[in-house]
Amino acid sequence: MRLVVNGVEQEIEAATIAAALKALDYENARVATALNGEFVPKRAREATPLKEGDRIEIVAPRQGG
Amino acid sequence: MSDFALYGVVLRSRLMLGTSQYPSPAILAHAARASGAEILTVSLRRESARLKEGQDFWRLIRDIGARVLPNTAACYSVKEAVTTAQMAREVFNTSWIKLEVIGEADTLQPDVFGLVEAARILSDDGFEVFPYTTEDLVVAERLLEAGCKVLMPWGAPIGSGKGLNNVFALRALRVHFRDTPLIVDAGVGLPSHAAAAMELGYDGVLLNTAVAKAGDPVAMARAFGQAIEAGRAAYLAGPMEPRDMAAPSTPVVGKAVLT
Protein backbone atom coordinates (compact mmCIF):
# COMPACT_ATOMS: atom_id res chain seq x y z
CA MET A 1 0.00 0.00 0.00
CA ARG A 2 1.23 3.47 -0.84
CA LEU A 3 1.61 5.72 2.24
CA VAL A 4 3.16 9.14 2.71
CA VAL A 5 5.47 8.91 5.72
CA ASN A 6 6.94 12.20 6.92
CA GLY A 7 6.30 13.66 3.50
CA VAL A 8 7.88 10.80 1.52
CA GLU A 9 5.81 8.33 -0.48
CA GLN A 10 6.58 4.75 0.44
CA GLU A 11 5.23 1.31 -0.37
CA ILE A 12 4.50 -0.38 2.95
CA GLU A 13 2.45 -3.42 3.85
CA ALA A 14 0.80 -2.42 7.11
CA ALA A 15 -2.82 -2.54 8.17
CA THR A 16 -2.48 -0.24 11.19
CA ILE A 17 -0.30 2.60 12.46
CA ALA A 18 1.34 0.18 14.90
CA ALA A 19 2.19 -2.19 12.04
CA ALA A 20 3.60 0.67 9.97
CA LEU A 21 5.85 1.75 12.85
CA LYS A 22 7.11 -1.80 13.15
CA ALA A 23 7.68 -2.15 9.40
CA LEU A 24 9.60 1.14 9.36
CA ASP A 25 11.77 0.16 12.36
CA TYR A 26 10.37 2.72 14.81
CA GLU A 27 8.98 0.10 17.14
CA ASN A 28 10.98 0.98 20.24
CA ALA A 29 11.58 4.63 19.46
CA ARG A 30 10.14 7.50 21.50
CA VAL A 31 7.87 8.97 18.85
CA ALA A 32 4.40 10.44 18.45
CA THR A 33 2.19 9.90 15.47
CA ALA A 34 -0.45 11.71 13.47
CA LEU A 35 -2.63 10.36 10.67
CA ASN A 36 -3.86 12.81 8.03
CA GLY A 37 -3.25 15.69 10.42
CA GLU A 38 -4.93 14.15 13.47
CA PHE A 39 -3.01 13.01 16.54
CA VAL A 40 -3.08 9.24 17.08
CA PRO A 41 -2.18 8.40 20.70
CA LYS A 42 0.10 5.47 21.36
CA ARG A 43 -2.73 3.44 22.87
CA ALA A 44 -4.78 3.83 19.66
CA ARG A 45 -2.06 2.81 17.19
CA GLU A 46 -3.05 -0.88 17.12
CA ALA A 47 -6.65 -0.02 16.40
CA THR A 48 -6.04 2.70 13.81
CA PRO A 49 -6.38 1.25 10.30
CA LEU A 50 -4.52 2.60 7.28
CA LYS A 51 -5.74 3.05 3.74
CA GLU A 52 -4.10 3.86 0.43
CA GLY A 53 -2.63 7.36 0.32
CA ASP A 54 -2.74 8.02 4.07
CA ARG A 55 -0.32 10.62 5.40
CA ILE A 56 1.53 9.57 8.55
CA GLU A 57 3.67 11.93 10.60
CA ILE A 58 6.22 10.38 12.97
CA VAL A 59 7.92 12.91 15.24
CA ALA A 60 10.45 12.76 18.05
CA PRO A 61 12.17 15.12 20.51
CA ARG A 62 14.33 17.75 18.91
CA GLN A 63 16.15 20.96 19.79
CA GLY A 64 13.82 23.89 20.36
CA GLY A 65 13.73 27.47 21.53
CA MET B 1 17.44 33.99 45.02
CA SER B 2 13.81 33.62 46.03
CA ASP B 3 11.79 30.66 44.78
CA PHE B 4 8.84 31.09 42.45
CA ALA B 5 6.29 28.71 40.96
CA LEU B 6 4.99 27.99 37.47
CA TYR B 7 1.82 25.90 37.47
CA GLY B 8 2.62 24.77 40.98
CA VAL B 9 6.20 23.73 40.23
CA VAL B 10 8.58 25.56 42.55
CA LEU B 11 11.75 26.76 40.86
CA ARG B 12 14.89 28.49 42.00
CA SER B 13 16.31 29.55 38.65
CA ARG B 14 14.44 32.23 36.74
CA LEU B 15 16.21 31.43 33.48
CA MET B 16 14.54 29.18 30.94
CA LEU B 17 16.91 28.08 28.19
CA GLY B 18 16.35 26.89 24.65
CA THR B 19 18.25 23.89 23.32
CA SER B 20 18.62 24.83 19.65
CA GLN B 21 21.54 26.02 17.48
CA TYR B 22 24.43 25.05 19.78
CA PRO B 23 27.77 24.14 18.17
CA SER B 24 27.48 20.59 19.58
CA PRO B 25 25.38 18.48 21.94
CA ALA B 26 28.21 18.58 24.50
CA ILE B 27 28.28 22.38 24.46
CA LEU B 28 24.51 22.45 24.88
CA ALA B 29 24.81 20.23 27.94
CA HIS B 30 27.62 22.33 29.44
CA ALA B 31 25.80 25.58 28.72
CA ALA B 32 22.55 24.31 30.23
CA ARG B 33 24.34 23.31 33.42
CA ALA B 34 26.35 26.54 33.59
CA SER B 35 23.17 28.62 33.22
CA GLY B 36 21.53 26.99 36.22
CA ALA B 37 18.30 26.73 34.20
CA GLU B 38 15.79 24.22 35.55
CA ILE B 39 13.60 24.39 32.45
CA LEU B 40 14.77 23.67 28.91
CA THR B 41 12.61 24.23 25.84
CA VAL B 42 12.42 21.48 23.24
CA SER B 43 10.46 20.74 20.09
CA LEU B 44 9.11 17.88 17.99
CA ARG B 45 10.32 17.23 14.46
CA ARG B 46 10.04 14.43 11.95
CA GLU B 47 12.12 11.44 12.97
CA SER B 48 14.21 9.66 10.38
CA ALA B 49 13.93 5.89 10.71
CA ARG B 50 17.58 5.56 9.70
CA LEU B 51 19.18 8.33 11.80
CA LYS B 52 16.87 8.42 14.82
CA GLU B 53 18.42 11.75 15.88
CA GLY B 54 15.56 12.43 18.25
CA GLN B 55 16.37 9.42 20.38
CA ASP B 56 19.94 10.64 20.95
CA PHE B 57 18.71 14.15 21.69
CA TRP B 58 16.22 12.83 24.23
CA ARG B 59 18.97 10.90 26.04
CA LEU B 60 21.04 14.08 26.21
CA ILE B 61 18.16 16.09 27.68
CA ARG B 62 17.41 13.40 30.23
CA ASP B 63 21.07 13.36 31.27
CA ILE B 64 21.02 17.12 31.84
CA GLY B 65 18.12 16.47 34.18
CA ALA B 66 16.10 19.66 33.69
CA ARG B 67 12.34 19.80 33.28
CA VAL B 68 11.32 20.20 29.64
CA LEU B 69 8.92 22.73 28.13
CA PRO B 70 7.97 21.53 24.64
CA ASN B 71 7.03 24.18 22.09
CA THR B 72 4.79 24.42 19.07
CA ALA B 73 7.35 26.39 17.07
CA ALA B 74 6.59 27.11 13.42
CA CYS B 75 2.90 26.30 13.79
CA TYR B 76 0.85 28.80 11.80
CA SER B 77 -2.63 27.49 12.57
CA VAL B 78 -4.62 26.58 15.66
CA LYS B 79 -5.03 23.03 14.42
CA GLU B 80 -1.30 22.52 13.84
CA ALA B 81 -0.47 23.95 17.25
CA VAL B 82 -3.08 21.85 19.06
CA THR B 83 -2.02 18.63 17.31
CA THR B 84 1.64 19.37 18.00
CA ALA B 85 0.81 19.98 21.66
CA GLN B 86 -1.03 16.66 21.87
CA MET B 87 1.95 14.83 20.37
CA ALA B 88 4.34 16.67 22.70
CA ARG B 89 2.33 15.71 25.78
CA GLU B 90 2.70 12.05 24.88
CA VAL B 91 6.37 12.11 23.85
CA PHE B 92 7.62 14.29 26.71
CA ASN B 93 5.12 13.08 29.30
CA THR B 94 4.26 16.60 30.41
CA SER B 95 1.16 18.75 30.27
CA TRP B 96 3.31 21.86 29.90
CA ILE B 97 3.30 23.45 26.47
CA LYS B 98 4.98 26.60 25.18
CA LEU B 99 2.24 27.65 22.81
CA GLU B 100 3.34 29.41 19.65
CA VAL B 101 0.87 30.25 16.92
CA ILE B 102 2.86 32.30 14.45
CA GLY B 103 1.12 34.90 12.33
CA GLU B 104 3.87 36.33 10.18
CA ALA B 105 7.10 34.79 8.93
CA ASP B 106 9.49 37.75 8.88
CA THR B 107 8.85 38.84 12.45
CA LEU B 108 7.59 35.51 13.81
CA GLN B 109 4.95 37.67 15.47
CA PRO B 110 2.33 35.64 17.33
CA ASP B 111 -1.11 35.37 15.73
CA VAL B 112 -2.78 36.48 18.92
CA PHE B 113 -6.27 35.52 17.73
CA GLY B 114 -5.21 31.96 16.98
CA LEU B 115 -3.14 31.96 20.16
CA VAL B 116 -6.14 32.69 22.38
CA GLU B 117 -8.25 30.10 20.58
CA ALA B 118 -5.56 27.41 20.85
CA ALA B 119 -4.89 28.33 24.50
CA ARG B 120 -8.56 27.79 25.32
CA ILE B 121 -8.71 24.42 23.54
CA LEU B 122 -5.54 23.19 25.23
CA SER B 123 -6.38 24.53 28.71
CA ASP B 124 -9.78 22.83 28.51
CA ASP B 125 -7.96 19.61 27.57
CA GLY B 126 -5.80 19.72 30.70
CA PHE B 127 -2.69 21.38 29.30
CA GLU B 128 -0.73 23.94 31.29
CA VAL B 129 -0.15 26.58 28.66
CA PHE B 130 2.80 28.98 28.44
CA PRO B 131 1.65 31.34 25.68
CA TYR B 132 4.26 33.11 23.57
CA THR B 133 2.46 36.41 23.06
CA THR B 134 3.02 40.08 22.34
CA GLU B 135 3.03 42.81 24.96
CA ASP B 136 -0.65 43.59 24.24
CA LEU B 137 -2.49 43.93 27.54
CA VAL B 138 -5.94 43.00 26.22
CA VAL B 139 -4.61 39.86 24.57
CA ALA B 140 -3.00 39.03 27.90
CA GLU B 141 -6.42 39.37 29.57
CA ARG B 142 -7.95 37.03 26.99
CA LEU B 143 -5.20 34.47 27.51
CA LEU B 144 -5.87 34.43 31.25
CA GLU B 145 -9.59 34.05 30.58
CA ALA B 146 -8.73 31.14 28.27
CA GLY B 147 -7.06 29.37 31.19
CA CYS B 148 -3.40 30.41 31.01
CA LYS B 149 -1.74 31.00 34.39
CA VAL B 150 1.57 32.23 32.96
CA LEU B 151 2.18 34.86 30.28
CA MET B 152 5.24 35.05 28.05
CA PRO B 153 5.35 38.34 26.14
CA TRP B 154 8.14 38.85 23.62
CA GLY B 155 10.94 41.30 24.23
CA ALA B 156 11.64 41.52 20.50
CA PRO B 157 11.26 39.16 17.53
CA ILE B 158 12.65 35.64 18.03
CA GLY B 159 16.37 35.46 17.29
CA SER B 160 16.73 39.21 16.79
CA GLY B 161 18.73 39.91 19.96
CA LYS B 162 17.22 43.41 20.12
CA GLY B 163 16.29 43.28 23.78
CA LEU B 164 13.16 44.90 25.19
CA ASN B 165 11.52 46.80 22.33
CA ASN B 166 8.60 48.15 24.31
CA VAL B 167 9.59 48.67 27.91
CA PHE B 168 6.56 50.86 28.55
CA ALA B 169 4.11 48.10 27.61
CA LEU B 170 6.09 45.42 29.43
CA ARG B 171 6.02 47.57 32.55
CA ALA B 172 2.27 48.10 32.14
CA LEU B 173 1.76 44.33 31.96
CA ARG B 174 3.72 43.88 35.17
CA VAL B 175 1.69 46.52 36.98
CA HIS B 176 -1.61 45.18 35.66
CA PHE B 177 -1.01 41.47 36.30
CA ARG B 178 0.53 41.58 39.76
CA ASP B 179 -0.09 37.94 40.61
CA THR B 180 0.53 36.27 37.24
CA PRO B 181 4.00 34.92 36.51
CA LEU B 182 5.41 36.93 33.59
CA ILE B 183 8.32 35.66 31.52
CA VAL B 184 10.03 37.67 28.80
CA ASP B 185 10.34 35.23 25.93
CA ALA B 186 12.30 36.01 22.78
CA GLY B 187 14.46 38.81 21.48
CA VAL B 188 16.90 38.87 24.40
CA GLY B 189 20.43 39.34 23.06
CA LEU B 190 22.53 40.34 26.04
CA PRO B 191 22.65 39.65 29.76
CA SER B 192 21.86 43.35 30.27
CA HIS B 193 18.54 42.83 28.42
CA ALA B 194 17.70 39.95 30.73
CA ALA B 195 18.67 41.99 33.77
CA ALA B 196 16.46 44.84 32.53
CA ALA B 197 13.47 42.47 32.27
CA MET B 198 14.09 41.28 35.80
CA GLU B 199 14.49 44.85 37.08
CA LEU B 200 10.97 45.53 35.73
CA GLY B 201 9.74 42.82 38.07
CA TYR B 202 9.40 40.05 35.54
CA ASP B 203 9.48 36.58 37.03
CA GLY B 204 11.85 35.07 34.50
CA VAL B 205 13.43 35.16 31.06
CA LEU B 206 13.36 32.58 28.29
CA LEU B 207 16.14 32.74 25.72
CA ASN B 208 18.05 30.56 23.32
CA THR B 209 19.97 32.21 20.47
CA ALA B 210 21.90 34.66 22.65
CA VAL B 211 23.57 31.74 24.41
CA ALA B 212 23.74 29.24 21.55
CA LYS B 213 25.27 31.70 19.08
CA ALA B 214 27.72 33.31 21.52
CA GLY B 215 31.43 32.85 20.90
CA ASP B 216 31.56 30.84 24.11
CA PRO B 217 28.05 29.56 24.85
CA VAL B 218 29.01 28.11 28.23
CA ALA B 219 30.46 31.39 29.47
CA MET B 220 27.47 33.31 28.08
CA ALA B 221 25.04 30.92 29.76
CA ARG B 222 26.76 31.63 33.06
CA ALA B 223 26.64 35.37 32.38
CA PHE B 224 22.89 35.22 31.76
CA GLY B 225 22.36 33.27 34.95
CA GLN B 226 24.25 35.96 36.89
CA ALA B 227 22.46 38.84 35.14
CA ILE B 228 19.05 37.38 35.92
CA GLU B 229 19.96 36.95 39.56
CA ALA B 230 21.31 40.51 39.70
CA GLY B 231 18.22 41.92 37.99
CA ARG B 232 15.91 40.09 40.37
CA ALA B 233 17.88 41.24 43.40
CA ALA B 234 17.77 44.81 42.10
CA TYR B 235 14.00 44.65 41.64
CA LEU B 236 13.55 43.39 45.19
CA ALA B 237 15.91 46.09 46.48
CA GLY B 238 13.68 48.85 45.08
CA PRO B 239 15.37 50.86 42.31
CA MET B 240 15.59 54.65 42.67
CA GLU B 241 13.31 56.91 40.65
CA PRO B 242 15.11 58.38 37.61
CA ARG B 243 15.06 62.17 37.15
CA ASP B 244 15.81 64.53 34.31
CA MET B 245 18.39 66.79 35.92
CA ALA B 246 21.47 66.12 37.99
CA ALA B 247 21.30 65.84 41.77
CA PRO B 248 24.65 65.99 43.57
CA SER B 249 25.44 62.84 45.47
CA THR B 250 28.19 64.49 47.53
CA PRO B 251 26.85 66.88 50.19
CA VAL B 252 27.02 70.53 49.16
CA VAL B 253 26.83 71.74 52.73
CA GLY B 254 30.26 71.96 54.30
CA LYS B 255 32.22 72.43 51.10
CA ALA B 256 35.29 74.59 51.77
CA VAL B 257 35.26 78.08 50.29
CA LEU B 258 38.42 78.25 48.22
CA THR B 259 37.92 81.24 46.01
PDB file of N, CA and C in Angstrom, chain B residues 184-249:
ATOM      1  N   VAL B 184       9.675  37.115  30.106  1.00  0.00           N
ATOM      2  CA  VAL B 184      10.025  37.673  28.797  1.00  0.00           C
ATOM      3  C   VAL B 184      10.598  36.557  27.950  1.00  0.00           C
ATOM      4  N   ASP B 185       9.968  36.342  26.808  1.00  0.00           N
ATOM      5  CA  ASP B 185      10.345  35.231  25.927  1.00  0.00           C
ATOM      6  C   ASP B 185      10.659  35.813  24.557  1.00  0.00           C
ATOM      7  N   ALA B 186      11.881  35.655  24.141  1.00  0.00           N
ATOM      8  CA  ALA B 186      12.304  36.006  22.778  1.00  0.00           C
ATOM      9  C   ALA B 186      12.871  37.417  22.661  1.00  0.00           C
ATOM     10  N   GLY B 187      13.874  37.525  21.821  1.00  0.00           N
ATOM     11  CA  GLY B 187      14.463  38.813  21.480  1.00  0.00           C
ATOM     12  C   GLY B 187      15.594  39.250  22.388  1.00  0.00           C
ATOM     13  N   VAL B 188      15.842  38.492  23.450  1.00  0.00           N
ATOM     14  CA  VAL B 188      16.897  38.872  24.398  1.00  0.00           C
ATOM     15  C   VAL B 188      18.260  38.542  23.777  1.00  0.00           C
ATOM     16  N   GLY B 189      19.139  39.548  23.699  1.00  0.00           N
ATOM     17  CA  GLY B 189      20.434  39.343  23.059  1.00  0.00           C
ATOM     18  C   GLY B 189      21.607  39.395  24.011  1.00  0.00           C
ATOM     19  N   LEU B 190      21.427  40.114  25.108  1.00  0.00           N
ATOM     20  CA  LEU B 190      22.533  40.340  26.041  1.00  0.00           C
ATOM     21  C   LEU B 190      22.072  40.110  27.480  1.00  0.00           C
ATOM     22  N   PRO B 191      23.008  39.753  28.346  1.00  0.00           N
ATOM     23  CA  PRO B 191      22.648  39.653  29.759  1.00  0.00           C
ATOM     24  C   PRO B 191      22.014  40.938  30.299  1.00  0.00           C
ATOM     25  N   SER B 192      22.453  42.089  29.791  1.00  0.00           N
ATOM     26  CA  SER B 192      21.860  43.347  30.271  1.00  0.00           C
ATOM     27  C   SER B 192      20.373  43.431  29.912  1.00  0.00           C
ATOM     28  N   HIS B 193      19.967  42.857  28.759  1.00  0.00           N
ATOM     29  CA  HIS B 193      18.540  42.827  28.420  1.00  0.00           C
ATOM     30  C   HIS B 193      17.763  41.968  29.434  1.00  0.00           C
ATOM     31  N   ALA B 194      18.355  40.855  29.769  1.00  0.00           N
ATOM     32  CA  ALA B 194      17.697  39.954  30.725  1.00  0.00           C
ATOM     33  C   ALA B 194      17.597  40.618  32.094  1.00  0.00           C
ATOM     34  N   ALA B 195      18.680  41.289  32.482  1.00  0.00           N
ATOM     35  CA  ALA B 195      18.666  41.993  33.771  1.00  0.00           C
ATOM     36  C   ALA B 195      17.597  43.076  33.766  1.00  0.00           C
ATOM     37  N   ALA B 196      17.463  43.765  32.617  1.00  0.00           N
ATOM     38  CA  ALA B 196      16.460  44.837  32.525  1.00  0.00           C
ATOM     39  C   ALA B 196      15.049  44.276  32.702  1.00  0.00           C
ATOM     40  N   ALA B 197      14.792  43.105  32.110  1.00  0.00           N
ATOM     41  CA  ALA B 197      13.470  42.472  32.274  1.00  0.00           C
ATOM     42  C   ALA B 197      13.221  42.147  33.742  1.00  0.00           C
ATOM     43  N   MET B 198      14.246  41.635  34.394  1.00  0.00           N
ATOM     44  CA  MET B 198      14.091  41.276  35.804  1.00  0.00           C
ATOM     45  C   MET B 198      13.916  42.515  36.678  1.00  0.00           C
ATOM     46  N   GLU B 199      14.607  43.603  36.312  1.00  0.00           N
ATOM     47  CA  GLU B 199      14.486  44.852  37.080  1.00  0.00           C
ATOM     48  C   GLU B 199      13.074  45.431  36.970  1.00  0.00           C
ATOM     49  N   LEU B 200      12.360  45.093  35.872  1.00  0.00           N
ATOM     50  CA  LEU B 200      10.967  45.525  35.725  1.00  0.00           C
ATOM     51  C   LEU B 200      10.037  44.729  36.636  1.00  0.00           C
ATOM     52  N   GLY B 201      10.574  43.651  37.211  1.00  0.00           N
ATOM     53  CA  GLY B 201       9.738  42.820  38.069  1.00  0.00           C
ATOM     54  C   GLY B 201       9.235  41.566  37.379  1.00  0.00           C
ATOM     55  N   TYR B 202       9.789  41.300  36.210  1.00  0.00           N
ATOM     56  CA  TYR B 202       9.399  40.052  35.538  1.00  0.00           C
ATOM     57  C   TYR B 202       9.891  38.857  36.349  1.00  0.00           C
ATOM     58  N   ASP B 203       9.170  37.753  36.210  1.00  0.00           N
ATOM     59  CA  ASP B 203       9.484  36.585  37.031  1.00  0.00           C
ATOM     60  C   ASP B 203      10.581  35.731  36.426  1.00  0.00           C
ATOM     61  N   GLY B 204      10.809  35.875  35.126  1.00  0.00           N
ATOM     62  CA  GLY B 204      11.847  35.070  34.496  1.00  0.00           C
ATOM     63  C   GLY B 204      12.074  35.499  33.064  1.00  0.00           C
ATOM     64  N   VAL B 205      13.059  34.867  32.451  1.00  0.00           N
ATOM     65  CA  VAL B 205      13.431  35.156  31.063  1.00  0.00           C
ATOM     66  C   VAL B 205      13.661  33.837  30.348  1.00  0.00           C
ATOM     67  N   LEU B 206      13.135  33.760  29.136  1.00  0.00           N
ATOM     68  CA  LEU B 206      13.362  32.583  28.292  1.00  0.00           C
ATOM     69  C   LEU B 206      14.179  33.027  27.088  1.00  0.00           C
ATOM     70  N   LEU B 207      15.292  32.351  26.848  1.00  0.00           N
ATOM     71  CA  LEU B 207      16.140  32.742  25.723  1.00  0.00           C
ATOM     72  C   LEU B 207      16.863  31.528  25.170  1.00  0.00           C
ATOM     73  N   ASN B 208      17.379  31.670  23.983  1.00  0.00           N
ATOM     74  CA  ASN B 208      18.055  30.564  23.317  1.00  0.00           C
ATOM     75  C   ASN B 208      19.254  31.070  22.497  1.00  0.00           C
ATOM     76  N   THR B 209      18.945  31.847  21.441  1.00  0.00           N
ATOM     77  CA  THR B 209      19.971  32.207  20.471  1.00  0.00           C
ATOM     78  C   THR B 209      21.146  32.960  21.110  1.00  0.00           C
ATOM     79  N   ALA B 210      20.847  33.832  22.063  1.00  0.00           N
ATOM     80  CA  ALA B 210      21.899  34.661  22.653  1.00  0.00           C
ATOM     81  C   ALA B 210      22.980  33.808  23.315  1.00  0.00           C
ATOM     82  N   VAL B 211      22.587  32.653  23.832  1.00  0.00           N
ATOM     83  CA  VAL B 211      23.571  31.736  24.407  1.00  0.00           C
ATOM     84  C   VAL B 211      24.152  30.834  23.320  1.00  0.00           C
ATOM     85  N   ALA B 212      23.286  30.244  22.521  1.00  0.00           N
ATOM     86  CA  ALA B 212      23.743  29.237  21.546  1.00  0.00           C
ATOM     87  C   ALA B 212      24.694  29.824  20.521  1.00  0.00           C
ATOM     88  N   LYS B 213      24.466  31.081  20.122  1.00  0.00           N
ATOM     89  CA  LYS B 213      25.274  31.704  19.077  1.00  0.00           C
ATOM     90  C   LYS B 213      26.394  32.584  19.632  1.00  0.00           C
ATOM     91  N   ALA B 214      26.605  32.555  20.936  1.00  0.00           N
ATOM     92  CA  ALA B 214      27.721  33.308  21.523  1.00  0.00           C
ATOM     93  C   ALA B 214      29.041  32.646  21.136  1.00  0.00           C
ATOM     94  N   GLY B 215      30.110  33.417  21.176  1.00  0.00           N
ATOM     95  CA  GLY B 215      31.431  32.847  20.898  1.00  0.00           C
ATOM     96  C   GLY B 215      31.745  31.713  21.846  1.00  0.00           C
ATOM     97  N   ASP B 216      31.373  31.879  23.092  1.00  0.00           N
ATOM     98  CA  ASP B 216      31.555  30.841  24.109  1.00  0.00           C
ATOM     99  C   ASP B 216      30.208  30.639  24.805  1.00  0.00           C
ATOM    100  N   PRO B 217      29.402  29.719  24.299  1.00  0.00           N
ATOM    101  CA  PRO B 217      28.049  29.561  24.852  1.00  0.00           C
ATOM    102  C   PRO B 217      28.026  29.230  26.344  1.00  0.00           C
ATOM    103  N   VAL B 218      29.011  28.487  26.810  1.00  0.00           N
ATOM    104  CA  VAL B 218      29.012  28.110  28.230  1.00  0.00           C
ATOM    105  C   VAL B 218      29.226  29.348  29.098  1.00  0.00           C
ATOM    106  N   ALA B 219      30.196  30.166  28.713  1.00  0.00           N
ATOM    107  CA  ALA B 219      30.456  31.394  29.473  1.00  0.00           C
ATOM    108  C   ALA B 219      29.262  32.337  29.392  1.00  0.00           C
ATOM    109  N   MET B 220      28.622  32.412  28.218  1.00  0.00           N
ATOM    110  CA  MET B 220      27.470  33.307  28.076  1.00  0.00           C
ATOM    111  C   MET B 220      26.293  32.796  28.898  1.00  0.00           C
ATOM    112  N   ALA B 221      26.123  31.493  28.950  1.00  0.00           N
ATOM    113  CA  ALA B 221      25.044  30.920  29.759  1.00  0.00           C
ATOM    114  C   ALA B 221      25.224  31.315  31.219  1.00  0.00           C
ATOM    115  N   ARG B 222      26.466  31.249  31.670  1.00  0.00           N
ATOM    116  CA  ARG B 222      26.763  31.628  33.058  1.00  0.00           C
ATOM    117  C   ARG B 222      26.461  33.117  33.270  1.00  0.00           C
ATOM    118  N   ALA B 223      26.861  33.923  32.287  1.00  0.00           N
ATOM    119  CA  ALA B 223      26.643  35.375  32.379  1.00  0.00           C
ATOM    120  C   ALA B 223      25.147  35.689  32.467  1.00  0.00           C
ATOM    121  N   PHE B 224      24.343  34.991  31.689  1.00  0.00           N
ATOM    122  CA  PHE B 224      22.893  35.216  31.758  1.00  0.00           C
ATOM    123  C   PHE B 224      22.338  34.817  33.119  1.00  0.00           C
ATOM    124  N   GLY B 225      22.825  33.702  33.636  1.00  0.00           N
ATOM    125  CA  GLY B 225      22.365  33.274  34.954  1.00  0.00           C
ATOM    126  C   GLY B 225      22.649  34.340  36.005  1.00  0.00           C
ATOM    127  N   GLN B 226      23.858  34.923  35.926  1.00  0.00           N
ATOM    128  CA  GLN B 226      24.252  35.957  36.890  1.00  0.00           C
ATOM    129  C   GLN B 226      23.429  37.234  36.700  1.00  0.00           C
ATOM    130  N   ALA B 227      23.197  37.608  35.431  1.00  0.00           N
ATOM    131  CA  ALA B 227      22.456  38.844  35.141  1.00  0.00           C
ATOM    132  C   ALA B 227      21.020  38.736  35.655  1.00  0.00           C
ATOM    133  N   ILE B 228      20.445  37.564  35.481  1.00  0.00           N
ATOM    134  CA  ILE B 228      19.055  37.380  35.915  1.00  0.00           C
ATOM    135  C   ILE B 228      18.967  37.429  37.441  1.00  0.00           C
ATOM    136  N   GLU B 229      19.941  36.848  38.089  1.00  0.00           N
ATOM    137  CA  GLU B 229      19.961  36.947  39.563  1.00  0.00           C
ATOM    138  C   GLU B 229      20.141  38.393  40.003  1.00  0.00           C
ATOM    139  N   ALA B 230      21.050  39.107  39.331  1.00  0.00           N
ATOM    140  CA  ALA B 230      21.307  40.510  39.696  1.00  0.00           C
ATOM    141  C   ALA B 230      20.061  41.358  39.453  1.00  0.00           C
ATOM    142  N   GLY B 231      19.415  41.134  38.320  1.00  0.00           N
ATOM    143  CA  GLY B 231      18.218  41.917  37.993  1.00  0.00           C
ATOM    144  C   GLY B 231      17.103  41.674  38.990  1.00  0.00           C
ATOM    145  N   ARG B 232      16.934  40.429  39.382  1.00  0.00           N
ATOM    146  CA  ARG B 232      15.906  40.093  40.372  1.00  0.00           C
ATOM    147  C   ARG B 232      16.219  40.749  41.722  1.00  0.00           C
ATOM    148  N   ALA B 233      17.481  40.643  42.122  1.00  0.00           N
ATOM    149  CA  ALA B 233      17.883  41.237  43.400  1.00  0.00           C
ATOM    150  C   ALA B 233      17.662  42.742  43.375  1.00  0.00           C
ATOM    151  N   ALA B 234      17.941  43.358  42.226  1.00  0.00           N
ATOM    152  CA  ALA B 234      17.766  44.814  42.102  1.00  0.00           C
ATOM    153  C   ALA B 234      16.289  45.182  42.200  1.00  0.00           C
ATOM    154  N   TYR B 235      15.444  44.380  41.564  1.00  0.00           N
ATOM    155  CA  TYR B 235      13.998  44.647  41.645  1.00  0.00           C
ATOM    156  C   TYR B 235      13.530  44.590  43.093  1.00  0.00           C
ATOM    157  N   LEU B 236      13.969  43.554  43.791  1.00  0.00           N
ATOM    158  CA  LEU B 236      13.553  43.394  45.186  1.00  0.00           C
ATOM    159  C   LEU B 236      14.106  44.514  46.065  1.00  0.00           C
ATOM    160  N   ALA B 237      15.277  45.041  45.670  1.00  0.00           N
ATOM    161  CA  ALA B 237      15.912  46.085  46.478  1.00  0.00           C
ATOM    162  C   ALA B 237      15.223  47.441  46.313  1.00  0.00           C
ATOM    163  N   GLY B 238      14.389  47.582  45.253  1.00  0.00           N
ATOM    164  CA  GLY B 238      13.677  48.850  45.076  1.00  0.00           C
ATOM    165  C   GLY B 238      14.523  49.891  44.379  1.00  0.00           C
ATOM    166  N   PRO B 239      14.534  49.891  43.043  1.00  0.00           N
ATOM    167  CA  PRO B 239      15.372  50.860  42.306  1.00  0.00           C
ATOM    168  C   PRO B 239      14.938  52.300  42.588  1.00  0.00           C
ATOM    169  N   MET B 240      15.879  53.226  42.496  1.00  0.00           N
ATOM    170  CA  MET B 240      15.588  54.649  42.668  1.00  0.00           C
ATOM    171  C   MET B 240      14.731  55.144  41.503  1.00  0.00           C
ATOM    172  N   GLU B 241      14.066  56.259  41.722  1.00  0.00           N
ATOM    173  CA  GLU B 241      13.309  56.912  40.649  1.00  0.00           C
ATOM    174  C   GLU B 241      14.274  57.712  39.782  1.00  0.00           C
ATOM    175  N   PRO B 242      14.251  57.537  38.459  1.00  0.00           N
ATOM    176  CA  PRO B 242      15.106  58.381  37.615  1.00  0.00           C
ATOM    177  C   PRO B 242      14.593  59.817  37.589  1.00  0.00           C
ATOM    178  N   ARG B 243      15.458  60.771  37.262  1.00  0.00           N
ATOM    179  CA  ARG B 243      15.055  62.169  37.148  1.00  0.00           C
ATOM    180  C   ARG B 243      15.764  62.790  35.959  1.00  0.00           C
ATOM    181  N   ASP B 244      15.280  63.925  35.527  1.00  0.00           N
ATOM    182  CA  ASP B 244      15.809  64.525  34.306  1.00  0.00           C
ATOM    183  C   ASP B 244      17.100  65.299  34.541  1.00  0.00           C
ATOM    184  N   MET B 245      17.228  65.929  35.676  1.00  0.00           N
ATOM    185  CA  MET B 245      18.390  66.793  35.917  1.00  0.00           C
ATOM    186  C   MET B 245      19.292  66.160  36.975  1.00  0.00           C
ATOM    187  N   ALA B 246      20.507  66.655  37.040  1.00  0.00           N
ATOM    188  CA  ALA B 246      21.474  66.122  37.992  1.00  0.00           C
ATOM    189  C   ALA B 246      21.070  66.448  39.424  1.00  0.00           C
ATOM    190  N   ALA B 247      21.470  65.592  40.339  1.00  0.00           N
ATOM    191  CA  ALA B 247      21.296  65.845  41.766  1.00  0.00           C
ATOM    192  C   ALA B 247      22.600  65.420  42.426  1.00  0.00           C
ATOM    193  N   PRO B 248      23.323  66.338  43.044  1.00  0.00           N
ATOM    194  CA  PRO B 248      24.647  65.993  43.572  1.00  0.00           C
ATOM    195  C   PRO B 248      24.567  64.888  44.614  1.00  0.00           C
ATOM    196  N   SER B 249      25.441  63.911  44.486  1.00  0.00           N
ATOM    197  CA  SER B 249      25.437  62.842  45.472  1.00  0.00           C
ATOM    198  C   SER B 249      26.331  63.209  46.657  1.00  0.00           C
TER     199      SER B 249
END
